[in-house]
CSV table of C-alpha atoms and ligand atoms in Angstrom, one decimal:
chain,number,residue,atom,x,y,z
A,1,MET,CA,235.8,41.9,43.1
A,2,ARG,CA,235.7,39.6,46.3
A,3,ASP,CA,232.6,39.1,48.9
A,4,PHE,CA,233.1,41.2,51.8
A,5,ILE,CA,232.3,41.7,55.2
A,6,TYR,CA,231.0,45.5,55.8
A,7,ASN,CA,232.1,46.1,60.0
A,8,ILE,CA,233.4,49.6,60.7
A,9,PRO,CA,231.7,49.8,64.4
A,10,THR,CA,234.1,52.8,65.6
A,11,LYS,CA,231.5,55.6,67.0
A,12,VAL,CA,232.7,58.6,65.5
A,13,TYR,CA,232.0,62.3,67.2
A,14,PHE,CA,233.6,64.4,64.3
A,15,GLY,CA,233.7,67.9,65.7
A,16,LYS,CA,234.3,71.2,67.7
A,17,ASP,CA,231.6,70.7,70.1
A,18,GLN,CA,231.4,66.8,71.0
A,19,LEU,CA,233.6,66.7,74.0
A,20,HIS,CA,230.3,67.1,76.1
A,21,HIS,CA,229.2,63.4,75.1
A,22,LEU,CA,232.7,61.9,76.6
A,23,GLY,CA,231.3,60.9,79.9
A,24,GLU,CA,228.0,59.8,79.0
A,25,GLU,CA,230.4,57.1,76.7
A,26,LEU,CA,232.7,56.1,78.9
A,27,LYS,CA,230.1,55.4,81.5
A,28,ARG,CA,228.6,52.6,79.4
A,29,PHE,CA,231.7,50.6,79.8
A,30,GLY,CA,231.8,51.0,83.6
A,31,LYS,CA,233.3,53.6,86.6
A,32,ARG,CA,237.0,53.3,86.2
A,33,VAL,CA,238.9,54.8,83.3
A,34,LEU,CA,242.4,55.0,82.5
A,35,LEU,CA,243.9,57.6,80.7
A,36,THR,CA,246.5,57.2,78.4
A,37,TYR,CA,249.0,60.1,77.1
A,38,GLY,CA,251.9,60.9,75.8
A,39,GLY,CA,255.0,63.8,77.0
A,40,GLY,CA,252.9,66.3,77.8
A,41,SER,CA,250.9,68.4,74.6
A,42,ILE,CA,247.9,67.4,76.1
A,43,LYS,CA,248.6,69.7,79.2
A,44,ARG,CA,249.9,72.3,76.9
A,45,THR,CA,246.9,72.6,74.6
A,46,GLY,CA,244.7,72.7,77.8
A,47,LEU,CA,243.0,69.6,76.1
A,48,TYR,CA,244.2,67.4,79.5
A,49,ASP,CA,242.0,70.0,81.5
A,50,ARG,CA,238.9,70.0,79.3
A,51,VAL,CA,238.6,65.5,79.6
A,52,VAL,CA,239.5,65.6,83.2
A,53,ASN,CA,236.5,67.9,83.8
A,54,GLU,CA,233.9,65.6,81.6
A,55,ILE,CA,235.0,63.0,83.5
A,56,ASN,CA,234.8,64.6,87.0
A,57,LYS,CA,231.5,65.5,85.5
A,58,ALA,CA,230.7,61.7,85.1
A,59,GLY,CA,231.6,61.1,88.5
A,60,LEU,CA,234.1,58.3,86.8
A,61,GLU,CA,237.1,57.1,88.8
A,62,LEU,CA,240.5,58.4,87.2
A,63,TYR,CA,243.5,56.5,86.7
A,64,GLU,CA,246.6,57.8,84.7
A,65,LEU,CA,249.4,56.6,82.3
A,66,SER,CA,251.4,59.6,80.6
A,67,GLY,CA,254.9,59.4,78.9
A,68,ILE,CA,253.7,57.1,76.0
A,69,GLU,CA,256.9,57.7,73.8
A,70,PRO,CA,256.4,58.6,69.8
A,71,ASN,CA,257.2,55.0,68.3
A,72,PRO,CA,255.7,53.7,71.5
A,73,ARG,CA,257.9,51.1,73.7
A,74,VAL,CA,256.6,47.7,75.2
A,75,SER,CA,257.5,49.0,78.5
A,76,SER,CA,255.0,51.2,78.1
A,77,VAL,CA,252.4,49.0,77.0
A,78,ASN,CA,253.0,46.4,79.8
A,79,ALA,CA,252.9,49.4,82.5
A,80,GLY,CA,249.8,50.4,81.1
A,81,ALA,CA,248.6,46.2,81.4
A,82,ALA,CA,249.7,46.3,84.9
A,83,LEU,CA,247.9,49.3,85.9
A,84,CYS,CA,244.8,48.1,84.1
A,85,LYS,CA,244.9,45.2,86.2
A,86,GLU,CA,245.4,46.6,89.6
A,87,HIS,CA,242.7,48.8,89.6
A,88,ASP,CA,240.3,46.7,87.2
A,89,ILE,CA,239.6,49.2,84.7
A,90,ASP,CA,236.5,49.2,82.9
A,91,VAL,CA,237.7,51.6,79.9
A,92,ILE,CA,240.7,53.1,78.5
A,93,LEU,CA,240.6,56.4,77.2
A,94,ALA,CA,243.9,57.4,75.0
A,95,VAL,CA,244.4,60.9,74.2
A,96,GLY,CA,246.8,61.5,71.8
A,97,GLY,CA,247.9,60.4,68.3
A,98,GLY,CA,248.5,57.1,67.1
A,99,SER,CA,251.2,56.2,69.6
A,100,VAL,CA,249.2,56.7,72.3
A,101,ILE,CA,246.2,55.0,70.5
A,102,ASP,CA,247.9,52.1,69.1
A,103,ALA,CA,250.0,51.4,72.8
A,104,SER,CA,246.3,51.5,74.3
A,105,LYS,CA,245.0,49.1,72.1
A,106,PHE,CA,247.8,46.3,72.9
A,107,MET,CA,247.5,47.6,76.7
A,108,ALA,CA,243.5,46.8,76.7
A,109,ALA,CA,244.9,43.1,75.0
A,110,GLY,CA,247.7,43.1,77.6
A,111,ARG,CA,244.8,43.0,80.7
A,112,PHE,CA,243.7,39.7,79.7
A,113,TYR,CA,247.2,38.4,79.0
A,114,ASP,CA,249.5,37.2,81.6
A,115,GLY,CA,252.7,37.6,80.2
A,116,ASP,CA,254.7,40.1,78.4
A,117,CYS,CA,252.9,42.1,76.2
A,118,TRP,CA,255.6,41.4,73.3
A,119,ASP,CA,254.2,38.3,72.9
A,120,PHE,CA,251.0,40.0,71.2
A,121,HIS,CA,253.9,41.0,68.4
A,122,GLY,CA,256.8,38.9,68.8
A,123,LYS,CA,255.1,35.1,69.7
A,124,LYS,CA,251.6,36.4,67.5
A,125,VAL,CA,249.9,35.2,70.5
A,126,PRO,CA,245.7,35.2,69.9
A,127,ILE,CA,244.3,38.0,70.7
A,128,GLU,CA,240.7,37.5,71.4
A,129,LYS,CA,239.7,39.6,74.4
A,130,ALA,CA,240.0,43.6,75.2
A,131,LEU,CA,238.9,46.1,77.3
A,132,PRO,CA,236.5,48.8,75.4
A,133,LEU,CA,238.9,52.0,74.0
A,134,VAL,CA,237.5,55.7,73.9
A,135,THR,CA,240.2,57.6,71.9
A,136,VAL,CA,240.3,62.1,71.7
A,137,LEU,CA,242.3,62.5,68.4
A,138,THR,CA,244.9,65.1,69.0
A,139,ILE,CA,246.5,64.4,65.5
A,140,SER,CA,245.8,63.7,61.9
A,141,ALA,CA,248.0,60.6,60.6
A,142,THR,CA,247.8,56.8,61.5
A,143,GLY,CA,244.0,56.2,61.3
A,144,SER,CA,244.8,54.4,64.6
A,145,GLU,CA,241.1,56.1,65.7
A,146,MET,CA,239.4,53.9,63.7
A,147,ASP,CA,241.6,51.0,62.7
A,148,THR,CA,242.1,47.4,64.1
A,149,GLY,CA,245.8,48.1,64.3
A,150,GLY,CA,248.5,49.0,66.4
A,151,VAL,CA,252.4,49.2,65.8
A,152,ILE,CA,254.8,48.8,68.9
A,153,THR,CA,258.8,48.6,69.4
A,154,ASN,CA,260.9,46.5,70.9
A,155,PRO,CA,264.0,48.6,71.1
A,156,GLU,CA,265.8,45.8,72.8
A,157,THR,CA,265.5,43.7,69.8
A,158,HIS,CA,265.3,46.8,67.2
A,159,GLN,CA,262.1,45.6,65.8
A,160,LYS,CA,259.1,47.4,65.3
A,161,LEU,CA,255.9,45.5,64.4
A,162,GLY,CA,252.3,45.8,63.5
A,163,ARG,CA,249.5,43.8,64.9
A,164,ALA,CA,246.2,43.9,63.9
A,165,ALA,CA,242.6,42.6,65.7
A,166,ASP,CA,239.4,43.6,65.4
A,167,ILE,CA,238.4,43.2,69.0
A,168,LEU,CA,241.4,46.4,69.4
A,169,ARG,CA,239.1,48.7,67.0
A,170,PRO,CA,238.4,51.6,69.3
A,171,ALA,CA,234.7,51.7,70.2
A,172,VAL,CA,234.1,55.3,70.4
A,173,SER,CA,236.2,58.4,68.8
A,174,PHE,CA,236.4,62.4,69.0
A,175,LEU,CA,237.8,63.8,65.9
A,176,ASP,CA,238.1,67.2,67.0
A,177,PRO,CA,239.9,69.1,63.9
A,178,THR,CA,240.5,72.0,66.3
A,179,ASN,CA,242.6,69.7,69.0
A,180,THR,CA,245.1,69.8,65.8
A,181,TYR,CA,245.6,73.4,65.4
A,182,THR,CA,248.7,73.1,68.0
A,183,VAL,CA,250.5,70.3,65.7
A,184,SER,CA,253.8,71.5,64.0
A,185,ARG,CA,254.5,72.2,61.0
A,186,TYR,CA,256.9,69.0,61.1
A,187,GLN,CA,254.2,66.8,62.6
A,188,THR,CA,251.7,67.9,60.1
A,189,ALA,CA,253.8,66.9,57.0
A,190,CYS,CA,254.8,63.7,58.7
A,191,GLY,CA,251.4,63.1,59.1
A,192,SER,CA,250.1,63.6,56.1
A,193,ALA,CA,252.8,61.4,54.3
A,194,ASP,CA,251.5,58.9,56.5
A,195,ILE,CA,247.8,59.2,55.4
A,196,LEU,CA,248.6,59.5,51.7
A,197,SER,CA,251.1,56.1,52.0
A,198,HIS,CA,248.1,54.1,53.5
A,199,ILE,CA,245.9,54.9,50.5
A,200,MET,CA,248.8,54.7,48.1
A,201,GLU,CA,249.7,50.8,49.8
A,202,THR,CA,246.1,50.0,48.9
A,203,TYR,CA,245.4,51.9,45.6
A,204,PHE,CA,248.7,49.8,44.3
A,205,SER,CA,247.8,46.6,45.0
A,206,ARG,CA,247.3,43.1,42.6
A,207,GLU,CA,243.7,43.3,42.9
A,208,LYS,CA,241.5,45.6,40.5
A,209,GLY,CA,239.1,46.1,43.0
A,210,MET,CA,236.1,48.1,42.5
A,211,TYR,CA,235.5,51.2,40.9
A,212,LEU,CA,233.7,52.6,44.1
A,213,THR,CA,236.6,52.2,46.1
A,214,ASP,CA,239.7,53.0,43.6
A,215,THR,CA,237.6,56.1,42.9
A,216,ALA,CA,237.4,57.1,46.7
A,217,MET,CA,241.0,56.5,46.8
A,218,VAL,CA,241.4,59.4,44.4
A,219,GLY,CA,239.2,61.6,46.2
A,220,LEU,CA,240.9,60.7,49.2
A,221,MET,CA,244.3,60.8,47.7
A,222,LYS,CA,243.3,65.0,46.5
A,223,THR,CA,242.5,65.9,49.7
A,224,VAL,CA,245.7,65.2,51.7
A,225,ILE,CA,247.5,66.6,48.7
A,226,LYS,CA,245.0,69.9,48.5
A,227,PHE,CA,244.9,70.3,52.4
A,228,ALA,CA,248.4,69.3,53.8
A,229,PRO,CA,250.5,72.4,52.4
A,230,ILE,CA,247.3,74.3,53.8
A,231,ALA,CA,247.9,73.2,57.2
A,232,CYS,CA,250.9,73.2,57.4
A,233,GLU,CA,251.0,77.3,56.3
A,234,GLU,CA,247.6,77.7,58.4
A,235,PRO,CA,247.9,75.8,61.4
A,236,GLU,CA,244.1,77.2,61.6
A,237,ASN,CA,242.5,76.4,59.2
A,238,TYR,CA,239.8,74.5,60.3
A,239,ASP,CA,238.3,73.4,56.4
A,240,ALA,CA,242.3,71.9,56.0
A,241,ARG,CA,242.6,70.2,59.7
A,242,SER,CA,238.9,68.3,59.4
A,243,ASN,CA,239.4,67.5,55.7
A,244,LEU,CA,242.9,66.0,56.9
A,245,MET,CA,241.5,64.3,59.9
A,246,TRP,CA,238.8,62.5,58.3
A,247,ALA,CA,241.1,61.2,55.7
A,248,SER,CA,243.0,60.1,58.1
A,249,SER,CA,240.5,57.6,59.3
A,250,TRP,CA,238.9,56.3,55.9
A,251,GLY,CA,242.4,55.6,54.9
A,252,ILE,CA,242.9,53.0,56.9
A,253,ASN,CA,239.5,51.9,58.3
A,254,GLY,CA,239.2,49.3,56.1
A,255,PHE,CA,236.5,51.0,54.0
A,256,ILE,CA,239.5,51.3,50.8
A,257,ARG,CA,240.4,47.5,51.1
A,258,ILE,CA,237.1,46.3,52.0
A,259,ASP,CA,237.1,44.2,48.1
A,260,LYS,CA,240.9,43.7,48.0
A,261,GLY,CA,241.5,41.2,50.6
A,262,PRO,CA,244.4,41.2,53.2
A,263,ASN,CA,246.2,43.8,50.6
A,264,PRO,CA,249.9,43.4,52.1
A,265,TRP,CA,251.7,46.7,52.5
A,266,ILE,CA,255.5,47.4,51.2
A,267,CYS,CA,256.9,50.5,52.1
A,268,HIS,CA,255.4,50.4,55.9
A,269,PRO,CA,257.5,47.3,56.5
A,270,ILE,CA,260.5,49.5,54.9
A,271,GLU,CA,259.9,52.4,57.0
A,272,HIS,CA,259.3,50.0,60.7
A,273,GLU,CA,262.6,48.8,60.0
A,274,LEU,CA,264.0,52.3,59.8
A,275,SER,CA,262.3,53.4,62.6
A,276,ALA,CA,263.1,50.4,64.9
A,277,PHE,CA,266.7,50.7,64.6
A,278,TYR,CA,266.7,54.9,64.2
A,279,ASP,CA,263.6,56.1,65.7
A,280,ILE,CA,262.9,58.0,63.1
A,281,THR,CA,259.2,59.7,62.5
A,282,HIS,CA,257.3,57.0,60.9
A,283,GLY,CA,255.7,59.7,57.8
A,284,LEU,CA,259.5,61.1,57.4
A,285,GLY,CA,260.5,57.8,56.8
A,286,LEU,CA,258.1,56.8,54.5
A,287,ALA,CA,258.2,60.2,52.4
A,288,ILE,CA,261.7,59.2,52.1
A,289,VAL,CA,261.0,55.2,50.7
A,290,THR,CA,258.0,55.5,48.8
A,291,PRO,CA,259.0,57.6,45.5
A,292,ARG,CA,262.1,55.3,45.8
A,293,TRP,CA,259.9,51.7,45.8
A,294,MET,CA,257.6,53.7,43.0
A,295,ARG,CA,261.0,53.9,40.6
A,296,HIS,CA,262.5,50.6,41.6
A,297,VAL,CA,259.0,48.9,40.6
A,298,LEU,CA,258.2,50.7,37.9
A,299,SER,CA,258.0,48.7,34.8
A,300,GLU,CA,256.2,47.2,31.5
A,301,GLU,CA,254.2,44.8,34.0
A,302,THR,CA,252.9,47.7,36.9
A,303,LEU,CA,253.0,50.8,33.8
A,304,ASP,CA,249.3,50.9,34.0
A,305,ARG,CA,248.5,51.7,37.6
A,306,PHE,CA,251.2,54.3,37.8
A,307,VAL,CA,250.1,55.5,34.7
A,308,GLU,CA,246.3,55.8,36.1
A,309,PHE,CA,247.9,57.1,39.4
A,310,GLY,CA,249.3,60.3,37.2
A,311,ILE,CA,246.3,61.5,35.4
A,312,GLU,CA,243.4,60.9,38.1
A,313,VAL,CA,245.8,62.1,41.1
A,314,TRP,CA,248.0,64.5,39.9
A,315,GLU,CA,246.1,65.7,36.5
A,316,ILE,CA,249.3,64.3,34.2
A,317,ASP,CA,248.2,65.0,30.5
A,318,TYR,CA,247.0,61.9,29.0
A,319,ASN,CA,248.4,62.7,25.7
A,320,LEU,CA,251.9,61.9,26.7
A,321,PRO,CA,253.4,58.5,26.4
A,322,LYS,CA,252.7,56.3,29.5
A,323,MET,CA,256.5,56.0,30.5
A,324,GLU,CA,256.8,59.7,30.4
A,325,ILE,CA,253.0,59.9,33.0
A,326,ALA,CA,254.1,57.3,35.0
A,327,LEU,CA,257.9,59.1,36.2
A,328,GLU,CA,256.0,62.6,36.0
A,329,ALA,CA,253.5,61.0,38.7
A,330,ILE,CA,256.7,60.0,40.8
A,331,ARG,CA,258.2,63.9,40.5
A,332,CYS,CA,255.1,65.3,41.5
A,333,LEU,CA,255.1,62.6,44.8
A,334,GLU,CA,258.8,63.7,45.4
A,335,ASP,CA,257.7,67.3,44.9
A,336,PHE,CA,254.6,67.4,47.4
A,337,PHE,CA,256.7,65.6,50.0
A,338,TYR,CA,260.0,67.4,49.6
A,339,LYS,CA,259.1,70.8,48.3
A,340,ASP,CA,255.1,71.4,49.2
A,341,LEU,CA,255.8,69.4,52.8
A,342,GLY,CA,259.2,70.8,53.3
A,343,LEU,CA,260.5,67.0,54.6
A,344,THR,CA,263.8,65.5,54.2
A,345,SER,CA,264.6,63.7,51.4
A,346,ASN,CA,266.9,61.1,52.2
A,347,LEU,CA,268.3,59.2,54.7
A,348,THR,CA,271.8,60.6,54.8
A,349,ASP,CA,270.7,64.0,56.0
A,350,LEU,CA,269.1,62.3,59.2
A,351,GLY,CA,272.7,60.9,60.0
A,352,ILE,CA,271.4,57.1,58.6
A,353,THR,CA,274.0,54.7,57.0
A,354,ASP,CA,274.3,51.6,55.3
A,355,GLU,CA,275.1,49.3,58.4
A,356,TYR,CA,271.8,48.0,59.2
A,357,PHE,CA,270.6,47.8,55.9
A,358,ASP,CA,271.4,43.9,55.0
A,359,ILE,CA,269.4,42.8,58.0
A,360,MET,CA,266.5,45.2,57.4
A,361,ALA,CA,266.0,43.6,53.9
A,362,GLU,CA,266.4,40.0,55.4
A,363,ARG,CA,264.0,41.0,57.6
A,364,VAL,CA,261.4,42.9,55.0
A,365,SER,CA,262.3,39.8,52.5
A,366,ASN,CA,261.1,36.8,54.5
A,367,TYR,CA,257.7,38.0,54.6
A,368,SER,CA,255.2,35.3,54.0
A,369,GLY,CA,251.5,35.9,53.3
A,370,GLU,CA,249.3,37.2,50.6
A,371,PRO,CA,251.3,37.8,47.5
A,372,ARG,CA,252.3,42.2,47.1
A,373,TYR,CA,252.0,44.2,44.7
A,374,THR,CA,255.0,43.2,43.5
A,375,ASP,CA,257.4,40.7,45.1
A,376,LEU,CA,260.5,42.1,46.7
A,377,SER,CA,263.7,39.8,46.9
A,378,LYS,CA,266.4,41.3,50.2
A,379,GLN,CA,268.3,42.5,46.8
A,380,ASP,CA,265.5,44.9,45.8
A,381,VAL,CA,265.3,45.8,49.2
A,382,LEU,CA,268.4,46.6,49.6
A,383,ASP,CA,268.3,48.4,46.5
A,384,ILE,CA,265.7,50.3,47.5
A,385,LEU,CA,267.5,51.5,50.8
A,386,ASN,CA,270.6,52.3,49.4
A,387,ALA,CA,268.5,54.4,47.4
A,388,CYS,CA,267.2,56.4,50.4
A,389,LEU,CA,270.9,57.7,50.9
B,1,NZQ,O1,253.5,63.0,72.9
B,1,NZQ,P1,253.1,64.6,72.7
B,1,NZQ,O2,253.2,65.2,74.2
B,1,NZQ,O3,251.3,64.2,72.7
B,1,NZQ,O4,253.5,65.0,71.6
B,1,NZQ,C1,253.3,64.4,70.4
B,1,NZQ,C2,254.3,63.4,69.5
B,1,NZQ,O5,255.6,64.1,70.0
B,1,NZQ,C3,252.6,65.3,69.3
B,1,NZQ,N1,251.4,65.5,69.2
B,1,NZQ,C4,250.3,65.1,69.2
B,1,NZQ,N2,249.1,65.4,68.9
B,1,NZQ,C5,249.6,66.8,69.2
B,1,NZQ,C6,251.4,66.9,69.3
B,1,NZQ,N3,251.9,68.0,69.7
B,1,NZQ,C7,250.5,69.0,69.4
B,1,NZQ,N4,249.6,69.6,69.6
B,1,NZQ,C8,249.0,68.2,69.7
B,1,NZQ,N5,247.6,68.3,69.1
B,1,NZQ,O6,253.4,65.1,68.1
B,1,NZQ,C9,254.2,64.0,68.4
B,1,NZQ,C10,254.2,62.4,67.2
B,1,NZQ,O7,252.6,61.9,68.2
B,1,NZQ,P2,252.8,60.3,67.3
B,1,NZQ,O8,251.5,60.2,68.6
B,1,NZQ,O9,253.8,59.6,67.6
B,1,NZQ,O10,252.1,60.3,65.9
B,1,NZQ,P3,251.6,59.3,65.1
B,1,NZQ,O11,250.1,59.6,65.4
B,1,NZQ,O12,252.3,59.7,63.5
B,1,NZQ,O13,251.6,58.1,65.2
B,1,NZQ,C11,253.1,57.3,64.7
B,1,NZQ,C12,252.7,56.3,65.3
B,1,NZQ,O14,251.8,55.3,64.8
B,1,NZQ,C13,252.2,54.0,64.1
B,1,NZQ,C14,253.5,54.2,63.6
B,1,NZQ,O15,254.2,53.7,63.5
B,1,NZQ,C15,254.2,55.4,64.8
B,1,NZQ,O16,254.4,54.5,66.1
B,1,NZQ,N6,250.9,53.7,63.1
B,1,NZQ,C16,250.0,53.3,63.8
B,1,NZQ,C17,248.9,52.6,62.4
B,1,NZQ,C18,248.0,52.0,62.9
B,1,NZQ,N7,247.6,52.0,64.4
B,1,NZQ,O17,247.3,51.9,61.7
B,1,NZQ,C19,249.3,52.8,61.2
B,1,NZQ,C20,250.7,53.7,60.9
B,1,NZQ,O18,250.9,53.2,59.3
B,1,NZQ,C21,251.7,53.6,61.2
B,1,NZQ,O19,252.9,52.6,61.2
B,2,ZN,ZN1,251.8,54.5,58.3
């Protein structure tokens, strides 16, 4: 087990009756608030009115940026950063899902940067200063409400890139499961696939890690597997929505990989290429890629982790031969994604061909950093992508 620093300072207000704390929390950071949101779901659900009411009650100055896209574009980030500079904003309030929160993180940093915000991703310019960020989460998926990262798309270059910095972690997040009651069945399924993927990306790591975090990951995965289908069938099931919401935050806030070092991910970079070229929903891409990646890397060398995954997560009979357990575990995961959650199982049905696979595989295999669970050559990535068709 590695040495580690525990520092996950996001203050969380969890539950149905917490929004009245919003004004007091925003006030801690100043007077001028930039409210950011997406394509309008918060207006349809009434959340916008409730948030604005709290801001008015607190006597704060309100500025707005709407229309942040799913798979948020760098143009939205630049627009937000410009507003922050123009109005000398004190705090950003992101109300929405991962896309709104991610974009807001880089607006917060862009407030102090005199250039194109794409530089944070494209050129990896240092991120040392950022405005404080408060979030009101409306969909359980990315964990952006409690983590340090964000993923931005540049449609001109067909790139979708992640970047993390401690200073981007939200200062305060309001997690009210009832705000996710209106999330569609499809987005609930995609978001749940994303949560599960974040945990699996960490679980399938080269580092042995410790029993405590390994067991926590099993609990988190079982939570998603149990409650995602319920939330799809019964959108207003509070138990299901709240378990998914808390799992989303803890799947990626740093706790489960605290003893595992940088822990580079595998399926996410492949999915980000698909989203960059085809603008597909992130969780759907992961649901298609992950089982193919698993089948590709399953070998005598990787077998034991798959066996643990099968026995502990899917409760497969431990008396079976090891390879049978591993293959059955992958089959269970496929059934979960494609039957229980009803997600599309292949890229062809999404109209995707192998046209850009070469460049996608080139980019993913050019990764340099900590070793992944299994090293992937360009040909490996190509094989995985072709298996997704
Ligand atoms: O834009 P609006 O109108 O709000 O509609 C959204 C959007 O169409 C809708 N929605 C959200 N809450 C709703 C709702 N509809 C009805 N009722 C509600 N309560 O859902 C759609 C998807 O929203 P989005 O924010 O895009 O979803 P998600 O939270 O899954 O975010 C996906 C983005 O986050 C990135 C993904 O790559 C993708 O760009 N990720 C961010 C990560 C992070 N920060 O750590 C990690 C992830 O791995 C991921 O890459
Ligand atoms: Zn993800």
